[in-house]
Structures are given as structure tokens and as C-alpha cells.
Short mmCIF file of C-alpha atoms in Angstrom, two decimals:
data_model
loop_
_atom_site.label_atom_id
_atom_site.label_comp_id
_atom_site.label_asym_id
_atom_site.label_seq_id
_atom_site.Cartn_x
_atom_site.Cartn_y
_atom_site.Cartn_z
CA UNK A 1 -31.78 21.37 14.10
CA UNK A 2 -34.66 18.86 14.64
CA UNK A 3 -37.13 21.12 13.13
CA UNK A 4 -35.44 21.78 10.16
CA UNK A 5 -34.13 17.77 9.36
CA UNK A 6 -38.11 17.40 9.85
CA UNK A 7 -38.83 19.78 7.44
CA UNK A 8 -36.64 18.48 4.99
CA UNK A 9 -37.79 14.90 5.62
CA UNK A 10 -41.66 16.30 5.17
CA UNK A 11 -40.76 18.24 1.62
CA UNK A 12 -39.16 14.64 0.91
CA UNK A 13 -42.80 13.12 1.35
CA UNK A 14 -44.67 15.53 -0.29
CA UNK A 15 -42.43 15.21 -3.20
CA UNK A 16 -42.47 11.78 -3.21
CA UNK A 17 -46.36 11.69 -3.00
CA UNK A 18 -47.63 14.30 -6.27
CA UNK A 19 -44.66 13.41 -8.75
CA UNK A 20 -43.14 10.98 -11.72
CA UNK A 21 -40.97 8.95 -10.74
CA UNK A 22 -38.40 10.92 -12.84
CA UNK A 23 -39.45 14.08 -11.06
CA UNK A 24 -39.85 12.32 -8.08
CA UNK A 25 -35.81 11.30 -8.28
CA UNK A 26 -35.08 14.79 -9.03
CA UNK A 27 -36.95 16.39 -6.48
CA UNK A 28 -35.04 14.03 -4.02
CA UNK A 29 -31.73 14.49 -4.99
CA UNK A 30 -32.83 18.92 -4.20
CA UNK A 31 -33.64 17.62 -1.41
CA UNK A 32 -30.93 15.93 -0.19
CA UNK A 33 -28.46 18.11 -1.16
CA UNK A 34 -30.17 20.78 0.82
CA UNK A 35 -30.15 18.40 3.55
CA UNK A 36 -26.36 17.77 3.12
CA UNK A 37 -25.50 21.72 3.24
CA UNK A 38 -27.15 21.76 6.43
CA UNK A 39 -25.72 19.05 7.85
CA UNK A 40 -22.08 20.58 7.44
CA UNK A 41 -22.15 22.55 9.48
CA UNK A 42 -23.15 20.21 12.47
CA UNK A 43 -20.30 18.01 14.16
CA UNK A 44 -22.73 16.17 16.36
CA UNK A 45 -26.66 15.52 16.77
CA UNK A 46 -29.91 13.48 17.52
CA UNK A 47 -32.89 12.92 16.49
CA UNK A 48 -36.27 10.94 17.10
CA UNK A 49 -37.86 9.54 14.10
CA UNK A 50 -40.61 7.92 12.82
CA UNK A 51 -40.42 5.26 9.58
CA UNK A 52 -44.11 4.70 7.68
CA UNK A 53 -44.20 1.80 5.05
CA UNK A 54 -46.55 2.03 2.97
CA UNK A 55 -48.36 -0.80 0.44
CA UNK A 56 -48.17 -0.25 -3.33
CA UNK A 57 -51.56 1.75 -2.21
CA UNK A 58 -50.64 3.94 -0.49
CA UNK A 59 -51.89 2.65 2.65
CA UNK A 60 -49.72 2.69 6.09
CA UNK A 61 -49.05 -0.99 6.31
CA UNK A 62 -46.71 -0.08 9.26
CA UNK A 63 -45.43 2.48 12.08
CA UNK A 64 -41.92 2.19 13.72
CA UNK A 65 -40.45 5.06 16.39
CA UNK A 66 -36.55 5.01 16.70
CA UNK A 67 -33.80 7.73 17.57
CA UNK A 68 -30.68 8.35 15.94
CA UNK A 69 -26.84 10.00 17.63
CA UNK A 70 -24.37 10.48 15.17
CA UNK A 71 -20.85 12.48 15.35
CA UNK A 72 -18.74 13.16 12.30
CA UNK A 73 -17.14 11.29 11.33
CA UNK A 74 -18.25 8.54 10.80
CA UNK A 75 -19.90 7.31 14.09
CA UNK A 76 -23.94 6.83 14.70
CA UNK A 77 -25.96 4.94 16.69
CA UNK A 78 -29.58 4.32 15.38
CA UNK A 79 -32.67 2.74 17.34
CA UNK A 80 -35.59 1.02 16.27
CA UNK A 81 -38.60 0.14 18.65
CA UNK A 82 -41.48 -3.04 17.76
CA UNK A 83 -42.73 -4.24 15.71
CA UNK A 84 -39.08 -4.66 13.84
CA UNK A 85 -36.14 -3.87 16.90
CA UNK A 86 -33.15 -3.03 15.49
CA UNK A 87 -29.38 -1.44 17.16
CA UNK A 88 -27.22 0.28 14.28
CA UNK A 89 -23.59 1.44 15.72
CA UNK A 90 -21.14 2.40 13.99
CA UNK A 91 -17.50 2.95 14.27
CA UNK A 92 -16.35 4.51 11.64
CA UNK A 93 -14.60 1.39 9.95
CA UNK A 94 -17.25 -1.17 10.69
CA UNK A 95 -20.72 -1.41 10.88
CA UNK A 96 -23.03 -3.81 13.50
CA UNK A 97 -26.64 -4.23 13.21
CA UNK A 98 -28.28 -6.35 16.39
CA UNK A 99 -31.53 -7.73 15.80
CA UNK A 100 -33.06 -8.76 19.37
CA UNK A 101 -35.85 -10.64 17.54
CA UNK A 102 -33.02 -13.17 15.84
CA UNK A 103 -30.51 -12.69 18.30
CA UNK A 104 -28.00 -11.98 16.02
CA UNK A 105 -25.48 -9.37 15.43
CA UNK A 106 -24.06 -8.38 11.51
CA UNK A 107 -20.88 -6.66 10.92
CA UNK A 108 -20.15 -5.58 7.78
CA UNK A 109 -17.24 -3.35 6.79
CA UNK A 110 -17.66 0.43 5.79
CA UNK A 111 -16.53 -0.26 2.50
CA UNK A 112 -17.80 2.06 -0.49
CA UNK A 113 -20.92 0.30 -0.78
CA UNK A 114 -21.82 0.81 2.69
CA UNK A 115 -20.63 4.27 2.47
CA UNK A 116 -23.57 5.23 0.01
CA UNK A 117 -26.12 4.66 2.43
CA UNK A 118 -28.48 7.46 4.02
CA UNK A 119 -26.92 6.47 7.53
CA UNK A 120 -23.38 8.08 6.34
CA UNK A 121 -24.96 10.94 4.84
CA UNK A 122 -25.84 11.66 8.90
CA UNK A 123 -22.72 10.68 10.68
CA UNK A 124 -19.95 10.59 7.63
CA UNK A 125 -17.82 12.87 5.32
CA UNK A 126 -20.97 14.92 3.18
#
């Protein structure tokens, strides 16, 4: 399973990198339909991860590692190392987000605009 979300995450990139921006919307919305087909057929899974930002550039401006657990439906728990720490957990009706750095914790609701997010493509109703 890992090997194939990282192959759909990498043909993400490489669209991302050679295309319009039109195109570039296109080719993301193949790709994550192709991701979502996959993903139906899994009740549970994890993942390790790593999130590049990059400057208008091009240029890595920064590197975090971070794991993910999520079980349909609805429920995920994402993980974020330094330089930016971060707890995601989710419940299926709410969602926290810790920040160690600020000690502070924000709940929102999983309302339909929190529902749109890449998070519940992994753990919700695709």
C-alpha cells in the first residue's frame, strides 16, 4: 500500500513540476481520483511521510518527517516532527490539532468545510 500512495504522491510532483497551472489542476484531479479508487478498498492504514515547501523558486525552503493512521471512517491521527510539531486526531465528528510549540490545542467541527480537506480523503467516506 505504501509503495503505491508513494507513487501516486511522486506522479503528483512531477505533474505539478512540467505543467500550466490549468494542466497542472487537471493532472491533479487524475491523480487523485486514482488515489481515491485505491483507497476504497482499504479500511485501515499508515504511512510515513515527508512534506517539502518550496519558495516561489523552486528551492526547498523546508523538510518536515511525520506519519499518518487513519481507519474509515472518519478517524486519523497525523504526526509532524521539527521544525513545525504538530498532533492531528480525529474523531470522526471533531477535529483537534495540538501544537507543542504554542501549547495549544484547536477543535474545530467536521463540518463540510473541513470535510474537503486531503486528511478526509485518507480516513473519510471517498
Amino acid at each position: 500500500m505504501i509503495r503505491m500512495f508513494s507513487g501516486i504522491l511522486l506522479m503528483l510532483a512531477a505533474t505539478w513540476s512540467g505543467l500550466s497551472q490549468a494542466e497542472s489542476v487537471q493532472a491533479s484531479r487524475g491523480a487523485a481520483e486514482q488515489l481515491t479508487s485505491i483507497l476504497k478498498g482499504y479500511e485501515t492504514y499508515q504511512a510515513d511521510f515527508i512534506q517539502i515547501v518550496v519558495n516561489e523558486n523552486g528551492s526547498q525552503v523546508q523538510e518536515t518527517r511525520g506519519s499518518l493512521k487513519a481507519k474509515r471512517p472518519g478517524l486519523f491521527y497525523w504526526e509532524t516532527g521539527a521544525p513545525l510539531s504538530q498532533f492531528i486526531v480525529s474523531d470522526g465528528d471533531k477535529v483537534e490539532v495540538y501544537d507543542p510549540d504554542l501549547e495549544q490545542v484547536t477543535v474545530h467541527s467536521l463540518d463540510e468545510r473541513v470535510q474537503t480537506t486531503p486528511a478526509l480523503l485518507l480516513s473519510g467516506e471517498v
